[in-house]
Amino acid sequence: MASISVGVDCEEMGRFKKKIKDGAFLKRIYTSKEIKYCLSKPNPEQHLAARFAGKEAVMKALNGLEEKVFFHEIEILNDRNGVPRVLLKKKSKAELKISLSHTSKIAIAFVIAEEM
Ligand SMILES: CC(C)(COP(=O)(O)OP(=O)(O)OC[C@H]1O[C@@H](n2cnc3c(N)ncnc32)[C@H](O)[C@@H]1OP(=O)(O)O)[C@@H](O)C(=O)NCCC(=O)NCCS
């Protein structure tokens, strides 16, 4: 039977407002497509925080399958319906599903990883 693992994370918005203009931070954590998406929005910090939470939730879910991954190896982009999708830039035996939500104060992410 396939193994399933979950991960969740939430982030407070405050610190991400200060990070919008911190190019070194953005490049360390996010891919160029993620930065382009987030900075195109009226409140970029909400999308940056949601993706940060998403990446930590991915890390937690993959840790449950004994896999390790770094921020920059995880890309979270939306499909044409707005549904967020995770692309891993490294070999993995897991298939990932993610859901994001954010308000002006917090962002939260939930991930399911299924070993294929
Ligand atoms: C999906 C929906 C409920 C989100 O509601 P919301 O309360 O405004 O969203 P939240 O602030 O909690 O979360 C925003 C996140 O939801 C996710 N999201 C957006 N649209 C989504 C969708 N259709 N399905 C799943 N997740 C979605 C995104 O990750 C988004 O954050 P991001 O832009 O940073 O990636 C709302 O946009 C909706 O009803 N859209 C209609 C979708 C629909 O019916 N599509 C039909 C074709 S499938």
Tab-separated table of N, CA and C in Angstrom, residues 41-109:
chain	number	residue	atom	x	y	z
A	41	LYS	N	1.013	40.909	-7.896
A	41	LYS	CA	-0.241	41.007	-7.133
A	41	LYS	C	-0.279	42.294	-6.307
A	42	PRO	N	-1.488	42.786	-6.000
A	42	PRO	CA	-1.591	44.027	-5.210
A	42	PRO	C	-0.969	43.900	-3.814
A	43	ASN	N	-1.029	42.723	-3.209
A	43	ASN	CA	-0.425	42.508	-1.882
A	43	ASN	C	0.581	41.360	-1.969
A	44	PRO	N	1.778	41.632	-2.527
A	44	PRO	CA	2.745	40.558	-2.768
A	44	PRO	C	3.086	39.763	-1.520
A	45	GLU	N	3.103	40.430	-0.348
A	45	GLU	CA	3.517	39.726	0.877
A	45	GLU	C	2.613	38.525	1.173
A	46	GLN	N	1.330	38.622	0.798
A	46	GLN	CA	0.419	37.507	1.082
A	46	GLN	C	0.795	36.268	0.265
A	47	HIS	N	1.184	36.488	-0.967
A	47	HIS	CA	1.527	35.374	-1.857
A	47	HIS	C	2.919	34.822	-1.523
A	48	LEU	N	3.823	35.739	-1.126
A	48	LEU	CA	5.159	35.288	-0.695
A	48	LEU	C	5.037	34.454	0.581
A	49	ALA	N	4.228	34.932	1.527
A	49	ALA	CA	4.058	34.197	2.799
A	49	ALA	C	3.389	32.854	2.550
A	50	ALA	N	2.399	32.824	1.665
A	50	ALA	CA	1.700	31.562	1.377
A	50	ALA	C	2.665	30.550	0.760
A	51	ARG	N	3.538	31.028	-0.154
A	51	ARG	CA	4.503	30.108	-0.763
A	51	ARG	C	5.578	29.660	0.225
A	52	PHE	N	5.957	30.563	1.118
A	52	PHE	CA	6.933	30.161	2.147
A	52	PHE	C	6.313	29.062	3.015
A	53	ALA	N	5.064	29.290	3.445
A	53	ALA	CA	4.355	28.263	4.235
A	53	ALA	C	4.233	26.981	3.413
A	54	GLY	N	3.938	27.141	2.120
A	54	GLY	CA	3.780	25.975	1.245
A	54	GLY	C	5.065	25.164	1.166
A	55	LYS	N	6.189	25.861	1.051
A	55	LYS	CA	7.464	25.141	0.945
A	55	LYS	C	7.791	24.424	2.253
A	56	GLU	N	7.502	25.070	3.379
A	56	GLU	CA	7.768	24.394	4.658
A	56	GLU	C	6.822	23.202	4.839
A	57	ALA	N	5.589	23.349	4.377
A	57	ALA	CA	4.644	22.225	4.467
A	57	ALA	C	5.099	21.066	3.564
A	58	VAL	N	5.650	21.399	2.396
A	58	VAL	CA	6.200	20.360	1.503
A	58	VAL	C	7.359	19.650	2.210
A	59	MET	N	8.254	20.436	2.835
A	59	MET	CA	9.398	19.835	3.542
A	59	MET	C	8.909	18.870	4.626
A	60	LYS	N	7.904	19.295	5.390
A	60	LYS	CA	7.388	18.432	6.466
A	60	LYS	C	6.793	17.152	5.895
A	61	ALA	N	5.997	17.303	4.850
A	61	ALA	CA	5.362	16.114	4.267
A	61	ALA	C	6.422	15.160	3.713
A	62	LEU	N	7.450	15.713	3.050
A	62	LEU	CA	8.489	14.841	2.482
A	62	LEU	C	9.370	14.222	3.564
A	63	ASN	N	9.586	14.964	4.669
A	63	ASN	CA	10.347	14.385	5.778
A	63	ASN	C	9.674	13.111	6.273
A	64	GLY	N	8.341	13.116	6.224
A	64	GLY	CA	7.576	11.931	6.643
A	64	GLY	C	7.817	10.735	5.735
A	65	LEU	N	8.330	11.004	4.531
A	65	LEU	CA	8.674	9.916	3.597
A	65	LEU	C	10.196	9.753	3.524
A	66	GLU	N	10.885	10.394	4.503
A	66	GLU	CA	12.346	10.341	4.590
A	66	GLU	C	13.035	10.950	3.373
A	67	GLU	N	12.434	12.013	2.848
A	67	GLU	CA	13.060	12.763	1.755
A	67	GLU	C	13.361	14.168	2.255
A	68	LYS	N	14.472	14.717	1.773
A	68	LYS	CA	14.876	16.061	2.173
A	68	LYS	C	14.874	16.960	0.941
A	69	VAL	N	14.398	18.197	1.118
A	69	VAL	CA	14.334	19.117	-0.015
A	69	VAL	C	14.569	20.542	0.499
A	70	PHE	N	15.171	21.395	-0.336
A	70	PHE	CA	15.475	22.766	0.067
A	70	PHE	C	14.478	23.730	-0.587
A	71	PHE	N	14.393	24.940	-0.020
A	71	PHE	CA	13.407	25.922	-0.505
A	71	PHE	C	13.428	26.061	-2.027
A	72	HIS	N	14.635	26.233	-2.565
A	72	HIS	CA	14.731	26.583	-3.968
A	72	HIS	C	14.429	25.404	-4.900
A	73	GLU	N	14.339	24.215	-4.323
A	73	GLU	CA	14.010	23.032	-5.138
A	73	GLU	C	12.497	22.822	-5.243
A	74	ILE	N	11.747	23.702	-4.577
A	74	ILE	CA	10.282	23.577	-4.573
A	74	ILE	C	9.708	24.789	-5.310
A	75	GLU	N	8.900	24.552	-6.324
A	75	GLU	CA	8.250	25.665	-7.026
A	75	GLU	C	6.734	25.500	-6.901
A	76	ILE	N	6.083	26.572	-6.452
A	76	ILE	CA	4.621	26.530	-6.302
A	76	ILE	C	4.023	27.582	-7.233
A	77	LEU	N	3.350	27.096	-8.274
A	77	LEU	CA	2.734	27.985	-9.261
A	77	LEU	C	1.278	27.584	-9.427
A	78	ASN	N	0.499	28.495	-9.967
A	78	ASN	CA	-0.934	28.228	-10.116
A	78	ASN	C	-1.250	27.778	-11.528
A	79	ASP	N	-2.201	26.849	-11.649
A	79	ASP	CA	-2.625	26.464	-13.001
A	79	ASP	C	-3.623	27.494	-13.525
A	80	ARG	N	-4.179	27.252	-14.711
A	80	ARG	CA	-5.010	28.313	-15.314
A	80	ARG	C	-6.313	28.546	-14.557
A	81	ASN	N	-6.671	27.609	-13.644
A	81	ASN	CA	-7.851	27.818	-12.797
A	81	ASN	C	-7.494	28.461	-11.461
A	82	GLY	N	-6.218	28.735	-11.249
A	82	GLY	CA	-5.778	29.341	-9.984
A	82	GLY	C	-5.363	28.320	-8.944
A	83	VAL	N	-5.481	27.029	-9.280
A	83	VAL	CA	-5.143	25.974	-8.317
A	83	VAL	C	-3.618	25.890	-8.181
A	84	PRO	N	-3.095	25.985	-6.944
A	84	PRO	CA	-1.637	25.890	-6.787
A	84	PRO	C	-1.143	24.463	-7.018
A	85	ARG	N	-0.024	24.358	-7.707
A	85	ARG	CA	0.608	23.054	-8.009
A	85	ARG	C	2.066	23.113	-7.580
A	86	VAL	N	2.575	21.983	-7.089
A	86	VAL	CA	3.977	21.928	-6.649
A	86	VAL	C	4.815	21.234	-7.710
A	87	LEU	N	5.921	21.881	-8.084
A	87	LEU	CA	6.898	21.248	-8.966
A	87	LEU	C	8.191	21.082	-8.175
A	88	LEU	N	8.660	19.831	-8.072
A	88	LEU	CA	9.929	19.586	-7.373
A	88	LEU	C	11.049	19.558	-8.392
A	89	LYS	N	12.120	20.328	-8.104
A	89	LYS	CA	13.243	20.381	-9.030
A	89	LYS	C	14.325	19.409	-8.595
A	90	LYS	N	13.910	18.274	-8.126
A	90	LYS	CA	14.833	17.180	-7.801
A	90	LYS	C	14.039	15.880	-7.872
A	91	LYS	N	14.787	14.771	-7.923
A	91	LYS	CA	14.132	13.474	-8.026
A	91	LYS	C	13.393	13.164	-6.718
A	92	SER	N	12.161	12.664	-6.856
A	92	SER	CA	11.384	12.333	-5.662
A	92	SER	C	10.450	11.183	-6.013
A	93	LYS	N	10.121	10.383	-5.002
A	93	LYS	CA	9.169	9.309	-5.260
A	93	LYS	C	7.751	9.727	-4.859
A	94	ALA	N	7.596	11.008	-4.491
A	94	ALA	CA	6.299	11.460	-3.983
A	94	ALA	C	5.520	12.281	-5.004
A	95	GLU	N	4.209	12.119	-4.948
A	95	GLU	CA	3.331	13.039	-5.675
A	95	GLU	C	2.728	13.973	-4.632
A	96	LEU	N	2.720	15.272	-4.949
A	96	LEU	CA	2.342	16.267	-3.938
A	96	LEU	C	1.069	17.005	-4.318
A	97	LYS	N	0.215	17.237	-3.323
A	97	LYS	CA	-0.977	18.082	-3.492
A	97	LYS	C	-0.888	19.174	-2.440
A	98	ILE	N	-1.239	20.414	-2.840
A	98	ILE	CA	-1.107	21.538	-1.905
A	98	ILE	C	-2.349	22.409	-1.921
A	99	SER	N	-2.649	23.021	-0.781
A	99	SER	CA	-3.690	24.038	-0.718
A	99	SER	C	-3.148	25.207	0.097
A	100	LEU	N	-3.402	26.445	-0.378
A	100	LEU	CA	-2.918	27.664	0.280
A	100	LEU	C	-4.094	28.555	0.655
A	101	SER	N	-3.924	29.325	1.723
A	101	SER	CA	-4.903	30.356	2.058
A	101	SER	C	-4.170	31.496	2.752
A	102	HIS	N	-4.655	32.748	2.543
A	102	HIS	CA	-4.011	33.864	3.238
A	102	HIS	C	-4.976	34.992	3.498
A	103	THR	N	-4.717	35.695	4.637
A	103	THR	CA	-5.445	36.908	4.984
A	103	THR	C	-4.397	38.013	5.095
A	104	SER	N	-4.820	39.196	5.555
A	104	SER	CA	-3.826	40.270	5.720
A	104	SER	C	-2.879	39.979	6.888
A	105	LYS	N	-3.204	38.991	7.714
A	105	LYS	CA	-2.360	38.710	8.891
A	105	LYS	C	-1.580	37.399	8.818
A	106	ILE	N	-2.187	36.355	8.263
A	106	ILE	CA	-1.489	35.059	8.221
A	106	ILE	C	-1.680	34.354	6.872
A	107	ALA	N	-0.747	33.437	6.631
A	107	ALA	CA	-0.872	32.542	5.473
A	107	ALA	C	-0.711	31.120	5.991
A	108	ILE	N	-1.434	30.207	5.376
A	108	ILE	CA	-1.377	28.810	5.805
A	108	ILE	C	-1.303	27.909	4.580
A	109	ALA	N	-0.622	26.789	4.751
A	109	ALA	CA	-0.509	25.829	3.649
A	109	ALA	C	-0.645	24.421	4.190
